[in-house]
PDB file of C-alpha atoms in Angstrom:
ATOM      1  CA  MET A   7     -27.776   1.554   6.477  1.00 69.00           C
ATOM      2  CA  LYS A   8     -29.356   4.946   6.173  1.00 80.00           C
ATOM      3  CA  PRO A   9     -27.435   7.535   4.124  1.00 77.00           C
ATOM      4  CA  ASN A  10     -26.075  10.467   6.065  1.00 81.00           C
ATOM      5  CA  PRO A  11     -27.752  13.668   4.774  1.00 82.00           C
ATOM      6  CA  TYR A  12     -24.713  15.720   5.681  1.00 83.00           C
ATOM      7  CA  ILE A  13     -22.179  13.837   3.581  1.00 85.00           C
ATOM      8  CA  ASP A  14     -21.852  14.219  -0.192  1.00 88.00           C
ATOM      9  CA  GLU A  15     -21.315  10.511  -1.021  1.00 88.00           C
ATOM     10  CA  ASN A  16     -20.418  11.267  -4.653  1.00 90.00           C
ATOM     11  CA  ALA A  17     -17.704  13.804  -3.707  1.00 91.00           C
ATOM     12  CA  LEU A  18     -16.447  11.339  -1.086  1.00 90.00           C
ATOM     13  CA  MET A  19     -16.228   8.490  -3.534  1.00 93.00           C
ATOM     14  CA  GLU A  20     -14.512  10.737  -6.159  1.00 95.00           C
ATOM     15  CA  THR A  21     -11.914  11.770  -3.570  1.00 94.00           C
ATOM     16  CA  ARG A  22     -11.286   8.145  -2.699  1.00 93.00           C
ATOM     17  CA  ARG A  23     -10.863   7.226  -6.378  1.00 96.00           C
ATOM     18  CA  ALA A  24      -8.430  10.136  -6.869  1.00 96.00           C
ATOM     19  CA  LEU A  25      -6.443   9.049  -3.804  1.00 96.00           C
ATOM     20  CA  LYS A  26      -6.304   5.399  -5.028  1.00 94.00           C
ATOM     21  CA  LEU A  27      -5.052   6.602  -8.371  1.00 97.00           C
ATOM     22  CA  HIS A  28      -2.446   8.783  -6.742  1.00 96.00           C
ATOM     23  CA  CYS A  29      -1.120   5.849  -4.625  1.00 93.00           C
ATOM     24  CA  HIS A  30      -0.939   3.650  -7.736  1.00 94.00           C
ATOM     25  CA  GLU A  31       1.014   6.272  -9.546  1.00 96.00           C
ATOM     26  CA  LEU A  32       3.438   6.530  -6.697  1.00 93.00           C
ATOM     27  CA  ILE A  33       3.905   2.754  -6.545  1.00 92.00           C
ATOM     28  CA  ASP A  34       4.560   2.778 -10.296  1.00 94.00           C
ATOM     29  CA  LEU A  35       7.075   5.546  -9.947  1.00 93.00           C
ATOM     30  CA  ILE A  36       9.001   3.557  -7.258  1.00 91.00           C
ATOM     31  CA  PHE A  37       8.680   0.363  -9.259  1.00 91.00           C
ATOM     32  CA  ARG A  38      10.436   2.008 -12.319  1.00 92.00           C
ATOM     33  CA  ASN A  39      13.496   2.659 -10.198  1.00 87.00           C
ATOM     34  CA  ARG A  40      15.852  -0.302 -10.622  1.00 81.00           C
ATOM     35  CA  TYR A  41      16.872  -0.314  -6.918  1.00 80.00           C
ATOM     36  CA  GLY A  42      13.367   0.468  -5.502  1.00 86.00           C
ATOM     37  CA  ILE A  43      12.718  -2.975  -3.913  1.00 86.00           C
ATOM     38  CA  LYS A  44      13.370  -1.707  -0.324  1.00 86.00           C
ATOM     39  CA  LEU A  45      11.054   1.269  -1.040  1.00 89.00           C
ATOM     40  CA  LEU A  46       8.376  -0.956  -2.456  1.00 90.00           C
ATOM     41  CA  LEU A  47       8.755  -3.316   0.554  1.00 89.00           C
ATOM     42  CA  ALA A  48       8.507  -0.343   2.938  1.00 89.00           C
ATOM     43  CA  ALA A  49       5.378   0.882   1.148  1.00 89.00           C
ATOM     44  CA  SER A  50       3.900  -2.628   1.295  1.00 89.00           C
ATOM     45  CA  GLN A  51       4.587  -2.911   4.981  1.00 88.00           C
ATOM     46  CA  CYS A  52       2.927   0.457   5.707  1.00 89.00           C
ATOM     47  CA  LEU A  53      -0.117  -0.504   3.753  1.00 88.00           C
ATOM     48  CA  GLU A  54      -0.277  -3.916   5.469  1.00 87.00           C
ATOM     49  CA  THR A  55      -0.061  -2.193   8.864  1.00 87.00           C
ATOM     50  CA  ILE A  56      -3.015   0.090   8.009  1.00 87.00           C
ATOM     51  CA  ALA A  57      -5.031  -2.713   6.489  1.00 85.00           C
ATOM     52  CA  ASP A  58      -4.337  -4.950   9.620  1.00 85.00           C
ATOM     53  CA  TYR A  59      -5.654  -2.136  11.815  1.00 81.00           C
ATOM     54  CA  LYS A  60      -8.856  -1.837   9.820  1.00 73.00           C
ATOM     55  CA  ALA A  61      -9.124  -5.632   9.390  1.00 72.00           C
ATOM     56  CA  ASN A  62      -8.699  -6.418  13.109  1.00 72.00           C
ATOM     57  CA  ARG A  63     -11.664  -4.143  13.926  1.00 67.00           C
ATOM     58  CA  SER A  64     -13.808  -6.557  11.950  1.00 62.00           C
ATOM     59  CA  GLY A  65     -11.999  -9.839  12.906  1.00 58.00           C
ATOM     60  CA  ASN A  66     -10.051 -10.375   9.611  1.00 67.00           C
ATOM     61  CA  CYS A  67      -6.381 -10.541   8.963  1.00 70.00           C
ATOM     62  CA  VAL A  68      -4.261  -9.289   6.091  1.00 72.00           C
ATOM     63  CA  GLN A  69      -1.795 -11.570   4.244  1.00 75.00           C
ATOM     64  CA  LYS A  70       1.746 -10.310   4.431  1.00 76.00           C
ATOM     65  CA  PHE A  71       4.199 -10.200   1.574  1.00 76.00           C
ATOM     66  CA  PRO A  72       6.868 -12.957   2.157  1.00 76.00           C
ATOM     67  CA  LEU A  73      10.005 -10.830   1.941  1.00 75.00           C
ATOM     68  CA  THR A  74      12.012  -9.131   4.687  1.00 76.00           C
ATOM     69  CA  THR A  75      14.173  -6.011   4.445  1.00 74.00           C
ATOM     70  CA  GLN A  76      17.264  -8.266   4.845  1.00 79.00           C
ATOM     71  CA  GLU A  77      16.091 -10.453   1.858  1.00 79.00           C
ATOM     72  CA  ALA A  78      15.547  -7.265  -0.195  1.00 76.00           C
ATOM     73  CA  GLU A  79      19.085  -6.057   0.658  1.00 77.00           C
ATOM     74  CA  LYS A  80      20.489  -9.441  -0.560  1.00 81.00           C
ATOM     75  CA  LEU A  81      18.537  -9.109  -3.789  1.00 75.00           C
ATOM     76  CA  GLU A  82      19.943  -5.601  -4.335  1.00 74.00           C
ATOM     77  CA  ALA A  83      23.469  -6.844  -3.624  1.00 78.00           C
ATOM     78  CA  GLN A  84      22.964  -9.557  -6.326  1.00 77.00           C
ATOM     79  CA  ILE A  85      21.785  -6.906  -8.764  1.00 73.00           C
ATOM     80  CA  ASN A  86      24.820  -4.729  -8.067  1.00 74.00           C
ATOM     81  CA  ASN A  87      27.261  -7.598  -8.694  1.00 71.00           C
TER      82      ASN A  87
END
């Protein structure tokens, strides 16, 4: 594939790295919250939806995390008791 002369590939890659780091920091912030399981599950589902969209364009599929919102609520209830 021929590089596009109008795109600064280095700047693009640096921006992508910065966004990846930012997303990881947000996930860590949610993870540190004792009751953040539903938030992590929602974040996971959003990322899976986006990844599925991109994967379906190339004929691949994304593995889903095996936990539903209802199961997450049960886990939180167990933590609270």
